[in-house]
PDB file of C-alpha atoms in Angstrom:
ATOM      1  CA  MET L   1       0.000   0.000   0.000  1.00 46.00           C
ATOM      2  CA  ALA L   2       1.268   3.488  -0.827  1.00 57.00           C
ATOM      3  CA  ASP L   3       2.207   5.922   1.900  1.00 68.00           C
ATOM      4  CA  ALA L   4      -0.615   8.092   3.124  1.00 74.00           C
ATOM      5  CA  THR L   5      -0.805  11.606   1.769  1.00 88.00           C
ATOM      6  CA  ILE L   6      -1.845  13.752   4.713  1.00 92.00           C
ATOM      7  CA  HIS L   7      -3.252  17.262   4.511  1.00 95.00           C
ATOM      8  CA  ILE L   8      -4.252  19.366   7.519  1.00 95.00           C
ATOM      9  CA  ALA L   9      -6.613  22.309   7.885  1.00 95.00           C
ATOM     10  CA  TYR L  10      -7.872  24.234  10.890  1.00 96.00           C
ATOM     11  CA  TYR L  11     -11.347  25.553  11.487  1.00 96.00           C
ATOM     12  CA  LYS L  12     -11.817  28.354  14.006  1.00 95.00           C
ATOM     13  CA  SER L  13     -15.146  27.510  15.639  1.00 96.00           C
ATOM     14  CA  PRO L  14     -16.939  29.468  18.375  1.00 96.00           C
ATOM     15  CA  ILE L  15     -15.585  26.886  20.853  1.00 95.00           C
ATOM     16  CA  GLY L  16     -11.996  26.521  19.707  1.00 94.00           C
ATOM     17  CA  PHE L  17      -9.953  25.305  16.786  1.00 95.00           C
ATOM     18  CA  ILE L  18     -10.824  22.044  15.059  1.00 96.00           C
ATOM     19  CA  GLU L  19      -7.935  20.256  13.389  1.00 96.00           C
ATOM     20  CA  LEU L  20      -9.043  18.383  10.260  1.00 97.00           C
ATOM     21  CA  THR L  21      -6.958  15.700   8.602  1.00 96.00           C
ATOM     22  CA  ASP L  22      -7.438  14.428   5.063  1.00 97.00           C
ATOM     23  CA  GLU L  23      -5.634  11.152   4.426  1.00 96.00           C
ATOM     24  CA  ASN L  24      -5.829  10.024   0.822  1.00 94.00           C
ATOM     25  CA  GLY L  25      -9.243  11.575   0.231  1.00 96.00           C
ATOM     26  CA  TYR L  26     -10.854  10.565   3.537  1.00 97.00           C
ATOM     27  CA  LEU L  27     -11.434  12.664   6.621  1.00 98.00           C
ATOM     28  CA  THR L  28      -9.693  10.814   9.451  1.00 97.00           C
ATOM     29  CA  VAL L  29      -9.502  13.405  12.237  1.00 96.00           C
ATOM     30  CA  ALA L  30     -11.617  16.314  13.439  1.00 97.00           C
ATOM     31  CA  SER L  31     -10.440  17.180  16.921  1.00 95.00           C
ATOM     32  CA  PHE L  32     -10.844  20.184  19.164  1.00 94.00           C
ATOM     33  CA  MET L  33      -7.842  22.113  20.397  1.00 91.00           C
ATOM     34  CA  ASP L  34      -7.190  25.470  21.964  1.00 86.00           C
ATOM     35  CA  GLU L  35      -4.619  26.470  19.350  1.00 83.00           C
ATOM     36  CA  GLN L  36      -3.158  25.247  16.098  1.00 82.00           C
ATOM     37  CA  LYS L  37      -0.491  22.636  16.814  1.00 80.00           C
ATOM     38  CA  ARG L  38       0.891  22.137  13.317  1.00 82.00           C
ATOM     39  CA  ALA L  39       1.103  24.151  10.146  1.00 82.00           C
ATOM     40  CA  ALA L  40      -1.861  23.822   7.843  1.00 82.00           C
ATOM     41  CA  THR L  41      -1.176  22.433   4.383  1.00 82.00           C
ATOM     42  CA  SER L  42      -2.728  23.572   1.140  1.00 83.00           C
ATOM     43  CA  PRO L  43      -6.435  22.755   1.441  1.00 86.00           C
ATOM     44  CA  THR L  44      -7.661  19.785  -0.556  1.00 96.00           C
ATOM     45  CA  PRO L  45     -11.151  19.713  -2.084  1.00 97.00           C
ATOM     46  CA  LEU L  46     -12.210  17.443   0.812  1.00 98.00           C
ATOM     47  CA  LEU L  47     -10.870  19.839   3.440  1.00 97.00           C
ATOM     48  CA  GLN L  48     -12.553  22.770   1.668  1.00 97.00           C
ATOM     49  CA  LYS L  49     -15.840  20.839   1.704  1.00 98.00           C
ATOM     50  CA  ALA L  50     -15.377  19.984   5.391  1.00 98.00           C
ATOM     51  CA  LEU L  51     -14.694  23.653   6.229  1.00 97.00           C
ATOM     52  CA  GLN L  52     -17.814  24.722   4.302  1.00 97.00           C
ATOM     53  CA  GLN L  53     -19.929  22.120   6.096  1.00 98.00           C
ATOM     54  CA  LEU L  54     -18.569  23.226   9.486  1.00 98.00           C
ATOM     55  CA  ASP L  55     -19.501  26.832   8.577  1.00 96.00           C
ATOM     56  CA  ALA L  56     -23.030  25.672   7.778  1.00 96.00           C
ATOM     57  CA  TYR L  57     -23.231  23.550  10.958  1.00 97.00           C
ATOM     58  CA  PHE L  58     -22.162  26.419  13.203  1.00 96.00           C
ATOM     59  CA  ALA L  59     -24.604  28.731  11.369  1.00 95.00           C
ATOM     60  CA  GLY L  60     -27.380  26.260  12.293  1.00 93.00           C
ATOM     61  CA  LYS L  61     -28.046  25.385   8.652  1.00 94.00           C
ATOM     62  CA  LEU L  62     -26.450  21.921   8.408  1.00 94.00           C
ATOM     63  CA  HIS L  63     -27.789  19.047  10.484  1.00 94.00           C
ATOM     64  CA  GLN L  64     -25.877  16.120   8.963  1.00 93.00           C
ATOM     65  CA  PHE L  65     -22.408  16.018   7.460  1.00 96.00           C
ATOM     66  CA  ASP L  66     -21.798  14.434   4.067  1.00 96.00           C
ATOM     67  CA  LEU L  67     -18.083  13.663   3.874  1.00 98.00           C
ATOM     68  CA  PRO L  68     -16.047  10.535   3.119  1.00 98.00           C
ATOM     69  CA  LEU L  69     -14.854   9.309   6.516  1.00 97.00           C
ATOM     70  CA  ARG L  70     -12.240   6.789   7.543  1.00 96.00           C
ATOM     71  CA  PRO L  71     -11.780   6.912  11.320  1.00 96.00           C
ATOM     72  CA  ALA L  72      -9.137   4.495  12.603  1.00 95.00           C
ATOM     73  CA  GLY L  73     -10.443   2.093  15.235  1.00 96.00           C
ATOM     74  CA  THR L  74     -11.323  -1.445  16.172  1.00 96.00           C
ATOM     75  CA  ALA L  75     -14.340  -3.237  14.728  1.00 95.00           C
ATOM     76  CA  PHE L  76     -16.259  -2.558  17.958  1.00 94.00           C
ATOM     77  CA  GLN L  77     -15.340   1.147  17.918  1.00 95.00           C
ATOM     78  CA  GLN L  78     -16.451   1.326  14.285  1.00 96.00           C
ATOM     79  CA  SER L  79     -19.813  -0.221  15.246  1.00 94.00           C
ATOM     80  CA  VAL L  80     -20.274   2.404  17.983  1.00 94.00           C
ATOM     81  CA  TRP L  81     -19.345   5.247  15.638  1.00 96.00           C
ATOM     82  CA  ASN L  82     -21.751   3.880  13.017  1.00 94.00           C
ATOM     83  CA  GLN L  83     -24.502   4.097  15.653  1.00 94.00           C
ATOM     84  CA  LEU L  84     -23.514   7.657  16.578  1.00 95.00           C
ATOM     85  CA  VAL L  85     -24.133   8.966  13.066  1.00 95.00           C
ATOM     86  CA  GLN L  86     -27.689   7.589  13.346  1.00 94.00           C
ATOM     87  CA  ILE L  87     -28.532   9.984  16.218  1.00 94.00           C
ATOM     88  CA  PRO L  88     -30.491  12.847  14.653  1.00 93.00           C
ATOM     89  CA  PHE L  89     -29.458  16.482  15.035  1.00 94.00           C
ATOM     90  CA  ALA L  90     -30.601  18.000  18.360  1.00 93.00           C
ATOM     91  CA  GLU L  91     -31.435  14.602  19.875  1.00 92.00           C
ATOM     92  CA  THR L  92     -29.621  12.788  22.651  1.00 92.00           C
ATOM     93  CA  ILE L  93     -29.425   9.205  23.826  1.00 92.00           C
ATOM     94  CA  THR L  94     -27.894   7.641  26.920  1.00 92.00           C
ATOM     95  CA  TYR L  95     -24.891   5.331  27.037  1.00 89.00           C
ATOM     96  CA  LEU L  96     -27.285   2.548  28.080  1.00 90.00           C
ATOM     97  CA  HIS L  97     -29.448   3.204  25.025  1.00 90.00           C
ATOM     98  CA  MET L  98     -26.296   3.090  22.903  1.00 90.00           C
ATOM     99  CA  ALA L  99     -25.387  -0.322  24.373  1.00 89.00           C
ATOM    100  CA  LYS L 100     -28.925  -1.545  23.657  1.00 90.00           C
ATOM    101  CA  ARG L 101     -28.607  -0.356  20.044  1.00 87.00           C
ATOM    102  CA  LEU L 102     -25.441  -2.430  19.820  1.00 88.00           C
ATOM    103  CA  GLY L 103     -27.393  -5.455  21.064  1.00 89.00           C
ATOM    104  CA  ASN L 104     -25.611  -5.867  24.407  1.00 87.00           C
ATOM    105  CA  VAL L 105     -26.627  -3.888  27.509  1.00 87.00           C
ATOM    106  CA  LYS L 106     -23.512  -5.212  29.253  1.00 88.00           C
ATOM    107  CA  ALA L 107     -21.386  -3.336  26.721  1.00 87.00           C
ATOM    108  CA  ILE L 108     -22.248   0.038  28.259  1.00 89.00           C
ATOM    109  CA  ARG L 109     -18.697   0.768  29.492  1.00 89.00           C
ATOM    110  CA  ALA L 110     -17.122  -0.445  26.255  1.00 91.00           C
ATOM    111  CA  ALA L 111     -19.563   1.701  24.262  1.00 90.00           C
ATOM    112  CA  ALA L 112     -18.742   4.728  26.434  1.00 90.00           C
ATOM    113  CA  SER L 113     -15.032   4.087  25.949  1.00 92.00           C
ATOM    114  CA  ALA L 114     -15.418   3.800  22.168  1.00 93.00           C
ATOM    115  CA  ASN L 115     -17.515   6.970  22.187  1.00 91.00           C
ATOM    116  CA  GLY L 116     -14.652   8.766  23.947  1.00 91.00           C
ATOM    117  CA  LYS L 117     -12.154   7.591  21.332  1.00 94.00           C
ATOM    118  CA  ASN L 118     -14.136   8.990  18.399  1.00 96.00           C
ATOM    119  CA  PRO L 119     -11.547  10.791  16.242  1.00 97.00           C
ATOM    120  CA  LEU L 120     -14.142  12.834  14.311  1.00 97.00           C
ATOM    121  CA  ALA L 121     -15.731  15.257  16.780  1.00 95.00           C
ATOM    122  CA  ILE L 122     -19.006  16.841  15.606  1.00 96.00           C
ATOM    123  CA  ILE L 123     -18.831  14.975  12.259  1.00 97.00           C
ATOM    124  CA  ILE L 124     -19.534  11.715  14.147  1.00 97.00           C
ATOM    125  CA  PRO L 125     -21.759  13.272  16.845  1.00 96.00           C
ATOM    126  CA  CYS L 126     -20.507  11.670  20.060  1.00 94.00           C
ATOM    127  CA  HIS L 127     -21.605  14.821  21.920  1.00 95.00           C
ATOM    128  CA  ARG L 128     -25.208  13.567  21.584  1.00 94.00           C
ATOM    129  CA  VAL L 129     -24.675  10.787  24.140  1.00 93.00           C
ATOM    130  CA  VAL L 130     -25.428  11.651  27.775  1.00 91.00           C
ATOM    131  CA  GLY L 131     -25.514   9.903  31.145  1.00 85.00           C
ATOM    132  CA  ALA L 132     -28.476   7.847  32.361  1.00 80.00           C
ATOM    133  CA  ASP L 133     -29.810  10.811  34.331  1.00 78.00           C
ATOM    134  CA  GLY L 134     -29.526  13.107  31.300  1.00 77.00           C
ATOM    135  CA  LYS L 135     -26.439  14.831  32.695  1.00 79.00           C
ATOM    136  CA  LEU L 136     -23.390  15.553  30.606  1.00 81.00           C
ATOM    137  CA  THR L 137     -20.639  13.036  31.109  1.00 79.00           C
ATOM    138  CA  GLY L 138     -17.281  12.751  29.410  1.00 75.00           C
ATOM    139  CA  TYR L 139     -16.327  14.485  26.216  1.00 77.00           C
ATOM    140  CA  ALA L 140     -12.813  14.424  24.787  1.00 76.00           C
ATOM    141  CA  GLY L 141     -13.197  18.048  23.699  1.00 81.00           C
ATOM    142  CA  GLY L 142     -14.268  19.128  27.189  1.00 82.00           C
ATOM    143  CA  LEU L 143     -17.690  19.262  28.819  1.00 88.00           C
ATOM    144  CA  HIS L 144     -17.990  22.998  28.090  1.00 91.00           C
ATOM    145  CA  ARG L 145     -17.849  22.207  24.369  1.00 93.00           C
ATOM    146  CA  LYS L 146     -20.326  19.336  24.692  1.00 93.00           C
ATOM    147  CA  GLN L 147     -22.778  21.634  26.483  1.00 93.00           C
ATOM    148  CA  TRP L 148     -22.308  24.353  23.862  1.00 95.00           C
ATOM    149  CA  LEU L 149     -22.901  21.889  21.001  1.00 95.00           C
ATOM    150  CA  LEU L 150     -26.077  20.487  22.572  1.00 94.00           C
ATOM    151  CA  GLU L 151     -27.413  23.998  23.263  1.00 93.00           C
ATOM    152  CA  HIS L 152     -26.524  25.048  19.697  1.00 95.00           C
ATOM    153  CA  GLU L 153     -28.402  22.082  18.239  1.00 95.00           C
ATOM    154  CA  ALA L 154     -31.398  22.630  20.527  1.00 92.00           C
ATOM    155  CA  LYS L 155     -31.535  26.263  19.380  1.00 92.00           C
ATOM    156  CA  HIS L 156     -31.447  25.290  15.695  1.00 91.00           C
ATOM    157  CA  GLY L 157     -33.448  22.099  15.646  1.00 80.00           C
ATOM    158  CA  GLY L 158     -35.477  21.545  18.747  1.00 61.00           C
ATOM    159  CA  SER L 159     -34.312  19.154  21.413  1.00 55.00           C
ATOM    160  CA  LYS L 160     -35.349  15.584  22.070  1.00 54.00           C
ATOM    161  CA  THR L 161     -34.104  12.849  24.317  1.00 51.00           C
ATOM    162  CA  LEU L 162     -34.379   9.304  23.014  1.00 50.00           C
ATOM    163  CA  PHE L 163     -34.238   7.183  26.179  1.00 43.00           C
TER     164      PHE L 163
END
C-alpha cells in the first residue's frame, strides 16, 4: 500500500480550533484544540468541503455532514461510531441506550469508551450521548464544548431525548 498523503486544515469555531486531517481523500480526524499545533497544508477539495460544512453547521443550517470518513479504530469502535451517526441532530441518547442499540446492555462501558475515542468530533456526533440521568458526562473536547454543542443544536433544531 502506498504511503498516506496527509493534509491538515484548521477551522476556528466558536468553541476553539478544530484540526481536520485528510488522508488520501478521507477525513480521518476532526479534533478540538485550543490552538493550532501544526502548520496547515494547502487545502484539498475534501478539506474545503469539510470547512464549508462546518460553517453551515455552526450557522445552524447543516444538520448532517456528508463527507467521506475513515476513522481508525477497532471493529467494535467502528460499530459504535456507526450508531452515533444515526442519532439525529438536536437529539440525545444515553450510554445505556447506545449499548442496547449495539445489542448488548452489558457493553455500556465499552460503548462509552469507544464513544470517547471517536476521532471525528461533531462529524460523528458523540456529543449527543449523555448519562443515564440526562447529565453531561465525558467528552474528549471538554464538557464545556459538549454543552455548547447540545445547546446550539437545541436552538437550531429543537431538542429531544431518546431514552
